[in-house]
Coordinates of C-alpha atoms and ligand atoms in Angstrom, one line a residue:
M1 CA -18.2 -24.5 -5.5
L2 CA -14.8 -22.9 -4.8
S3 CA -13.6 -21.9 -1.4
V4 CA -12.3 -18.4 -0.9
D5 CA -8.7 -19.6 -0.8
E6 CA -9.3 -21.6 -4.0
A7 CA -10.8 -18.6 -5.7
L8 CA -7.9 -16.4 -4.7
A9 CA -5.4 -19.0 -6.0
K10 CA -7.3 -19.1 -9.3
I11 CA -7.0 -15.3 -9.5
V12 CA -3.3 -15.2 -8.7
E13 CA -2.7 -18.0 -11.3
T14 CA -4.8 -16.3 -14.0
V15 CA -3.7 -12.7 -13.7
A16 CA -0.2 -11.7 -15.0
P17 CA 1.5 -8.5 -13.8
L18 CA 1.4 -5.6 -16.3
S19 CA 4.6 -5.2 -18.3
A20 CA 7.4 -3.1 -16.9
R21 CA 8.3 0.2 -18.4
P22 CA 10.5 3.2 -17.7
V23 CA 8.9 5.8 -15.4
A24 CA 10.1 9.2 -14.3
L25 CA 10.8 9.2 -10.5
D26 CA 8.2 12.0 -10.0
D27 CA 5.5 9.8 -11.5
A28 CA 6.3 6.7 -9.6
L29 CA 4.4 7.1 -6.3
G30 CA 2.4 3.9 -5.6
L31 CA 3.9 1.9 -8.5
V32 CA 5.8 -1.3 -7.9
L33 CA 9.5 -1.5 -8.8
A34 CA 10.4 -3.8 -11.6
E35 CA 14.2 -3.9 -11.1
D36 CA 16.8 -4.4 -8.4
V37 CA 18.4 -1.0 -7.6
V38 CA 22.1 -1.0 -6.7
A39 CA 23.8 2.0 -5.0
D40 CA 26.2 3.9 -7.2
L41 CA 27.8 5.7 -4.3
D42 CA 28.5 5.3 -0.6
S43 CA 26.0 7.1 1.7
P44 CA 27.1 9.3 3.2
P45 CA 29.7 9.8 0.5
F46 CA 32.3 11.2 2.9
D47 CA 32.9 11.3 6.7
K48 CA 30.8 14.2 7.7
S49 CA 29.7 16.3 10.7
L50 CA 26.3 15.8 12.3
M51 CA 26.6 19.1 14.2
D52 CA 27.5 22.7 13.8
G53 CA 30.7 23.0 16.0
F54 CA 34.4 22.4 15.9
A55 CA 36.2 19.4 14.3
V56 CA 39.0 18.3 16.6
R57 CA 41.4 15.5 17.3
S58 CA 39.7 13.7 20.2
A59 CA 43.1 12.9 21.8
D60 CA 43.5 16.7 22.3
V61 CA 40.3 16.8 24.5
P62 CA 41.1 14.0 26.9
D63 CA 39.1 15.3 29.9
G64 CA 36.6 17.3 27.9
R65 CA 38.5 20.6 28.1
A66 CA 41.0 22.2 25.7
T67 CA 41.9 25.4 24.0
L68 CA 42.7 25.0 20.3
E69 CA 43.8 27.1 17.4
V70 CA 41.1 27.4 14.7
V71 CA 42.7 27.0 11.2
E72 CA 39.7 27.3 8.9
T73 CA 35.9 27.2 8.6
I74 CA 34.3 24.3 6.6
T75 CA 30.6 24.7 5.5
A76 CA 28.3 22.1 3.9
G77 CA 29.2 21.8 0.2
G78 CA 32.8 23.0 0.9
V79 CA 36.0 20.9 1.1
P80 CA 38.6 21.1 3.9
T81 CA 41.9 22.6 2.7
K82 CA 44.0 21.9 5.8
T83 CA 45.0 18.9 7.9
I84 CA 44.2 19.3 11.6
A85 CA 47.5 19.0 13.6
G86 CA 47.8 18.6 17.4
G87 CA 46.4 21.6 19.2
Q88 CA 44.3 22.6 16.2
A89 CA 40.6 22.6 15.2
A90 CA 38.4 23.7 12.3
R91 CA 35.0 25.4 12.6
I92 CA 32.6 23.1 10.9
M93 CA 28.9 23.0 9.9
T94 CA 26.4 20.2 9.8
G95 CA 26.9 18.1 6.6
A96 CA 30.4 19.4 5.9
P97 CA 33.3 16.8 5.4
I98 CA 35.5 16.1 8.4
P99 CA 39.0 17.4 7.7
D100 CA 42.0 15.0 7.7
G101 CA 43.5 14.7 11.2
A102 CA 40.2 15.4 13.0
D103 CA 38.1 12.5 14.3
A104 CA 35.3 14.2 16.3
V105 CA 33.1 17.2 16.4
V106 CA 32.4 19.2 19.5
K107 CA 29.0 21.0 19.2
I108 CA 28.9 24.7 19.2
E109 CA 27.0 24.9 22.4
E110 CA 30.0 23.4 24.2
T111 CA 32.5 25.9 22.9
R112 CA 33.5 29.6 23.1
F113 CA 35.2 31.0 20.1
D114 CA 37.4 34.1 20.5
E115 CA 37.6 36.1 17.2
A116 CA 40.5 38.2 18.4
T117 CA 42.8 35.3 19.1
G118 CA 41.3 32.8 16.7
R119 CA 41.2 30.2 19.4
V120 CA 38.3 28.1 20.7
E121 CA 37.7 27.0 24.3
I122 CA 36.1 23.6 24.7
E123 CA 34.1 22.3 27.6
T124 CA 32.3 19.1 26.7
S125 CA 31.1 15.9 28.5
R126 CA 32.0 13.6 25.6
C127 CA 34.7 13.8 22.9
E128 CA 35.7 10.4 21.6
P129 CA 36.7 9.2 18.1
R130 CA 33.5 9.6 15.9
T131 CA 31.6 11.8 18.3
N132 CA 29.0 13.8 16.3
T133 CA 30.3 12.4 13.0
I134 CA 29.0 9.8 10.6
V135 CA 31.5 7.7 8.7
R136 CA 31.4 7.3 4.9
G137 CA 29.2 4.3 3.8
T138 CA 27.5 3.9 7.2
N139 CA 24.0 4.0 5.6
T140 CA 24.7 2.4 2.3
R141 CA 27.8 0.9 0.5
S142 CA 28.4 1.4 -3.2
G143 CA 27.4 -1.8 -5.0
E144 CA 24.9 -2.8 -2.4
T145 CA 21.3 -3.7 -3.5
V146 CA 19.1 -1.2 -1.8
L147 CA 15.6 -2.0 -3.3
R148 CA 14.4 -5.1 -5.0
T149 CA 11.8 -5.9 -7.7
G150 CA 8.3 -6.1 -6.2
R151 CA 8.7 -3.1 -3.7
R152 CA 5.8 -0.7 -3.7
L153 CA 7.2 2.9 -4.0
R154 CA 6.3 5.0 -1.0
P155 CA 7.7 8.5 -0.3
Q156 CA 10.7 7.0 1.5
E157 CA 11.6 4.7 -1.5
L158 CA 11.3 7.6 -3.9
G159 CA 13.6 9.7 -1.7
T160 CA 16.1 6.9 -1.5
L161 CA 16.0 6.5 -5.3
A162 CA 16.6 10.2 -5.6
E163 CA 19.6 9.9 -3.3
L164 CA 20.9 7.1 -5.6
G165 CA 20.5 9.3 -8.7
R166 CA 17.7 7.4 -10.3
A167 CA 15.7 10.0 -12.2
T168 CA 14.0 7.2 -14.1
L169 CA 13.4 3.6 -13.1
S170 CA 11.6 0.5 -14.3
A171 CA 8.2 -0.1 -12.7
F172 CA 5.1 -2.2 -13.5
G173 CA 2.2 -0.4 -15.1
R174 CA -0.7 1.1 -13.1
P175 CA -3.8 -0.9 -13.9
R176 CA -6.9 0.9 -15.3
V177 CA -10.0 -0.5 -13.8
A178 CA -13.5 0.2 -15.3
I179 CA -16.5 0.2 -12.9
L180 CA -19.9 -0.5 -14.3
A181 CA -23.0 -0.6 -12.0
T182 CA -26.0 -2.5 -13.5
G183 CA -29.6 -2.3 -12.5
D184 CA -32.8 -0.6 -13.7
E185 CA -33.5 0.6 -10.1
L186 CA -30.3 2.7 -9.9
V187 CA -30.2 6.5 -10.2
P188 CA -27.1 8.7 -10.0
V189 CA -26.0 9.8 -6.5
G190 CA -27.1 13.4 -7.1
E191 CA -30.7 12.4 -7.8
T192 CA -33.6 11.7 -5.5
P193 CA -34.8 8.1 -6.1
G194 CA -38.3 7.7 -7.3
A195 CA -40.6 4.7 -6.5
G196 CA -38.7 1.5 -6.5
Q197 CA -35.4 3.2 -7.1
I198 CA -32.1 3.5 -5.1
R199 CA -28.9 5.5 -5.5
N200 CA -25.9 3.9 -7.2
S201 CA -23.7 3.7 -4.1
N202 CA -21.6 0.8 -5.4
E203 CA -19.9 2.9 -8.1
T204 CA -18.6 5.4 -5.5
M205 CA -17.4 2.7 -3.2
L206 CA -15.7 0.6 -5.8
V207 CA -14.0 3.6 -7.3
A208 CA -12.5 4.3 -3.9
Q209 CA -11.6 0.7 -3.3
V210 CA -9.8 0.5 -6.7
R211 CA -7.9 3.7 -6.0
R212 CA -6.9 2.5 -2.6
A213 CA -5.6 -0.8 -4.1
G214 CA -3.2 1.3 -6.3
A215 CA -5.1 1.4 -9.6
E216 CA -6.7 4.1 -11.8
A217 CA -10.5 4.0 -11.7
V218 CA -12.6 4.6 -14.8
P219 CA -16.3 4.9 -13.8
L220 CA -18.7 4.0 -16.6
G221 CA -22.0 5.0 -15.0
I222 CA -25.1 2.9 -14.8
A223 CA -26.1 0.1 -17.3
R224 CA -29.7 -0.8 -17.6
D225 CA -30.8 -4.5 -17.3
E226 CA -31.2 -4.7 -21.1
R227 CA -29.0 -6.8 -23.3
A228 CA -28.0 -4.4 -26.0
H229 CA -27.3 -1.6 -23.6
L230 CA -25.4 -3.8 -21.2
R231 CA -23.4 -5.2 -24.0
E232 CA -22.3 -1.8 -25.3
R233 CA -21.1 -0.8 -21.8
I234 CA -19.3 -4.1 -21.4
E235 CA -17.4 -3.5 -24.6
Q236 CA -16.4 0.0 -23.3
G237 CA -15.1 -1.6 -20.1
L238 CA -13.1 -4.2 -21.9
A239 CA -10.7 -1.5 -23.1
C240 CA -9.4 -1.4 -19.5
D241 CA -7.1 -3.9 -17.7
V242 CA -9.9 -4.9 -15.3
L243 CA -13.7 -4.5 -15.6
L244 CA -15.7 -4.6 -12.3
L245 CA -19.5 -4.9 -12.7
S246 CA -21.8 -4.8 -9.8
G247 CA -25.2 -6.5 -9.9
G248 CA -26.9 -8.9 -12.3
V249 CA -24.9 -12.0 -11.4
S250 CA -27.5 -13.9 -9.4
M251 CA -30.5 -16.0 -10.3
G252 CA -33.0 -13.2 -11.2
T253 CA -34.8 -12.9 -14.5
L254 CA -32.7 -9.8 -15.3
D255 CA -29.4 -11.1 -14.1
L256 CA -27.9 -10.8 -17.6
V257 CA -24.2 -10.2 -16.7
P258 CA -22.7 -13.7 -17.0
S259 CA -24.3 -14.5 -20.4
E260 CA -23.5 -11.0 -21.8
L261 CA -19.9 -11.3 -20.7
Q262 CA -19.6 -14.7 -22.4
A263 CA -21.2 -13.3 -25.5
A264 CA -18.5 -10.5 -25.4
G265 CA -15.8 -13.2 -25.5
V266 CA -15.1 -13.2 -21.8
R267 CA -14.2 -16.7 -20.6
E268 CA -15.5 -17.8 -17.2
V269 CA -12.9 -18.9 -14.7
F270 CA -15.3 -19.3 -11.8
H271 CA -18.9 -18.4 -10.9
K272 CA -19.9 -18.6 -7.3
V273 CA -17.7 -18.9 -4.2
H274 CA -18.5 -20.6 -0.9
V275 CA -18.7 -17.4 1.1
K276 CA -21.2 -15.0 2.7
P277 CA -21.8 -12.4 1.6
G278 CA -20.8 -12.6 -2.1
K279 CA -21.7 -16.1 -3.2
P280 CA -22.8 -15.3 -6.8
V281 CA -19.4 -13.6 -7.6
W282 CA -18.2 -14.2 -11.2
F283 CA -14.6 -14.0 -12.5
G284 CA -13.3 -14.4 -16.0
L285 CA -11.0 -12.9 -18.6
R286 CA -10.9 -11.9 -22.2
D287 CA -7.7 -13.4 -23.4
A288 CA -4.8 -11.3 -24.7
T289 CA -4.2 -11.1 -28.4
P290 CA -1.2 -9.7 -30.3
E291 CA -3.2 -6.4 -30.6
R292 CA -4.3 -6.0 -27.0
P293 CA -3.6 -7.2 -23.5
A294 CA -6.0 -9.4 -21.5
T295 CA -8.9 -7.9 -19.5
Y296 CA -9.9 -9.4 -16.2
V297 CA -13.6 -9.2 -15.4
F298 CA -15.4 -9.5 -12.1
G299 CA -19.2 -9.7 -11.7
L300 CA -19.7 -8.5 -8.1
P301 CA -23.1 -9.2 -6.5
G302 CA -25.1 -5.9 -6.3
N303 CA -25.8 -5.8 -2.6
P304 CA -23.4 -3.2 -1.3
V305 CA -21.6 -5.2 1.4
S306 CA -21.3 -8.2 -1.0
S307 CA -19.7 -5.8 -3.6
M308 CA -17.4 -4.4 -0.9
V309 CA -16.4 -7.8 0.5
C310 CA -15.8 -9.3 -3.0
G311 CA -14.0 -6.1 -4.0
E312 CA -11.6 -6.4 -1.1
L313 CA -11.1 -10.2 -1.3
F314 CA -11.0 -10.8 -5.1
A315 CA -10.8 -7.6 -7.2
R316 CA -8.1 -6.2 -4.9
T317 CA -6.1 -9.4 -5.3
A318 CA -6.3 -9.1 -9.1
I319 CA -5.3 -5.4 -9.0
R320 CA -2.4 -6.0 -6.7
R321 CA -1.2 -8.9 -8.9
L322 CA -1.4 -6.6 -12.0
T323 CA 0.7 -3.9 -10.2
G324 CA 3.5 -6.5 -9.7
L325 CA 3.3 -7.0 -5.9
P326 CA 4.6 -10.4 -5.0
H327 CA 2.0 -10.9 -2.2
A328 CA -1.3 -10.0 -3.8
G329 CA -3.8 -11.6 -1.6
P330 CA -5.6 -10.2 1.5
R331 CA -3.5 -9.9 4.6
V332 CA -5.0 -12.1 7.3
E333 CA -4.4 -11.2 10.9
R334 CA -5.1 -13.4 13.9
G335 CA -7.2 -11.9 16.6
Q336 CA -9.5 -13.1 19.4
M337 CA -13.2 -12.7 19.9
N338 CA -14.3 -10.1 22.4
H339 CA -17.7 -11.9 22.9
P340 CA -19.4 -15.2 22.1
Y341 CA -20.9 -15.8 18.6
V342 CA -22.5 -18.8 16.9
N343 CA -22.4 -19.2 13.1
R344 CA -25.1 -21.8 12.4
G345 CA -24.8 -21.3 8.6
D346 CA -22.9 -23.7 6.3
R347 CA -20.8 -20.9 4.7
P348 CA -17.9 -18.9 6.1
V349 CA -19.1 -15.4 6.9
Y350 CA -17.0 -12.2 6.4
H351 CA -18.6 -10.1 9.1
P352 CA -18.0 -6.3 9.6
A353 CA -16.0 -6.0 12.8
L354 CA -14.1 -3.5 14.9
T355 CA -10.6 -4.5 16.1
D356 CA -8.9 -3.1 19.2
T357 CA -5.2 -3.5 19.6
T358 CA -4.6 -1.2 22.5
S359 CA -3.8 -4.1 24.9
G360 CA -1.2 -5.5 22.5
Q361 CA -3.6 -8.3 21.5
T362 CA -6.1 -7.9 18.6
W363 CA -9.6 -8.1 20.2
V364 CA -12.4 -8.5 17.7
T365 CA -15.9 -7.1 18.3
L366 CA -18.5 -7.8 15.6
A367 CA -20.4 -4.8 14.4
P368 CA -24.2 -4.9 14.6
W369 CA -25.1 -5.9 11.0
H370 CA -28.3 -6.6 9.1
G371 CA -26.8 -8.5 6.2
S372 CA -25.5 -7.7 2.7
S373 CA -27.5 -4.6 2.0
D374 CA -26.5 -3.0 5.3
L375 CA -23.5 -0.9 4.2
R376 CA -24.1 1.5 7.1
A377 CA -22.8 -1.2 9.4
T378 CA -19.3 -1.2 7.7
V379 CA -19.0 2.5 8.7
E380 CA -18.8 1.4 12.3
A381 CA -16.2 -1.3 11.4
N382 CA -12.5 -1.3 10.4
A383 CA -12.2 -5.0 9.4
M384 CA -14.0 -8.1 8.4
A385 CA -13.9 -11.1 10.7
L386 CA -13.9 -14.6 9.2
L387 CA -16.5 -16.7 11.0
L388 CA -16.2 -20.3 10.0
P389 CA -19.3 -22.4 9.1
E390 CA -21.0 -24.2 12.0
S391 CA -18.7 -22.7 14.6
E392 CA -19.4 -21.7 18.1
L393 CA -17.0 -18.9 19.3
T394 CA -16.6 -17.8 22.9
R395 CA -14.8 -14.8 24.3
G396 CA -11.1 -15.4 23.6
S397 CA -11.6 -17.8 20.7
P398 CA -9.1 -17.2 17.9
V399 CA -10.6 -15.5 14.8
D400 CA -9.0 -14.3 11.6
V401 CA -9.6 -10.7 10.4
V402 CA -8.8 -8.8 7.3
R403 CA -8.5 -5.1 7.8
W404 CA -10.1 -2.5 5.6
D405 CA -7.7 0.3 6.3
Ligands
LIG501 P1 -28.4 -7.8 -7.9 O1 -27.1 -8.4 -7.6 O2 -28.4 -7.0 -9.2 O3 -29.5 -8.8 -7.9 O4 -28.7 -6.7 -6.8 C1 -28.8 -7.1 -5.5 C2 -29.2 -5.9 -4.6 O5 -28.2 -4.9 -4.6 C3 -30.5 -5.3 -5.1 O6 -31.3 -4.9 -3.9 C4 -30.0 -4.1 -5.8 O7 -31.0 -3.0 -5.8 C5 -28.8 -3.7 -5.0 N1 -27.8 -3.0 -5.9 C6 -27.5 -3.4 -7.1 N2 -26.6 -2.5 -7.6 C7 -26.4 -1.5 -6.7 C8 -25.6 -0.3 -6.7 N3 -24.9 0.0 -7.7 N4 -25.7 0.4 -5.6 C9 -26.4 0.1 -4.5 N5 -27.2 -1.0 -4.5 C10 -27.2 -1.8 -5.6
LIG502 MG1 -29.7 -6.2 -10.5

């Protein structure tokens, strides 16, 4: 049986990023850049004022005081028409170019302008070369590589791309992920379960996990534990880049998912991982053909926490890999136990936990948890703590955690 790390390595090795395509800047939030972006201009593109005030020669204001002749007013978007000579100043607004001859700006609050004489009196505590100005190219130099392939586009990357004039860019595709819950006991969320029935909570949770991982979710509803019906829904799901099934991958008489996937031409990569919860997890793919791309398929165990943990560890890694991120796997953080705990089992346990970083250290408190059906426990948690098999932890013992948010 594979370890979690071996299973993650198999996923990374099996899943190829979606092909890159041109995308309008306005549609690119959350996508991953598929090109290196080089600045076409200096930023700022000219020496400019950071304040509303008066552009001066700093040498004219040696002790913070001066009276200067104002030769023009320069607003943002305007261009200076005069060179500032000794004894002169220009009225200037934030964002306007610094005129030749001037090297500093005194802010308006430290001046008194006399309309009648056209002179400004200055009284400032600081006026040195570059005071209240920013020099051309300080932020970015023309020709500099500002963003590289593999960067997820957040609002600040999009704004920077806008500054660089990139109305379109090359980005990896956004994966479409189908979600299919299986089980005769399931009823839709809006219904009251009858005898022996439960609500289909996994679909809602997996849809949210998929969206949080940067993909588009395509919920397919509930499949009955019946071969023909399951097969039809699987075919539907195979039209997407990823198909996530929940339930039906264990040893029960109606656990039909692995055999029906194989019948649908989905090749098994692994079945079962040495982990708790989530041991029965199944992963495979329907290979790409010249007509259609590959579809990657996960059979997640039906118990809600098993589905959630396998979703976070395995499905999320496949999704992130498809989106083109260079580091697709879970981000593991080192913390320390806030209390003792003994794992007598022979499998590593991903246990719902609450982390507290207020002291500068990451302290880990395990949430009270009744096992893989107890989704409620995860509501009181923000992470999963990795408890190694046959380990005895005391307060302060190092423990790895993977955050959920
Ligand atoms: P299975 O993996 O199909 O054997 O299901 C394991 C457990 O998870 C059973 O108790 C199921 O009733 C439960 N379960 C399966 N699918 C879902 C679902 N979509 N939502 C909530 N619980 C589920
Ligand atoms: Mg089932």
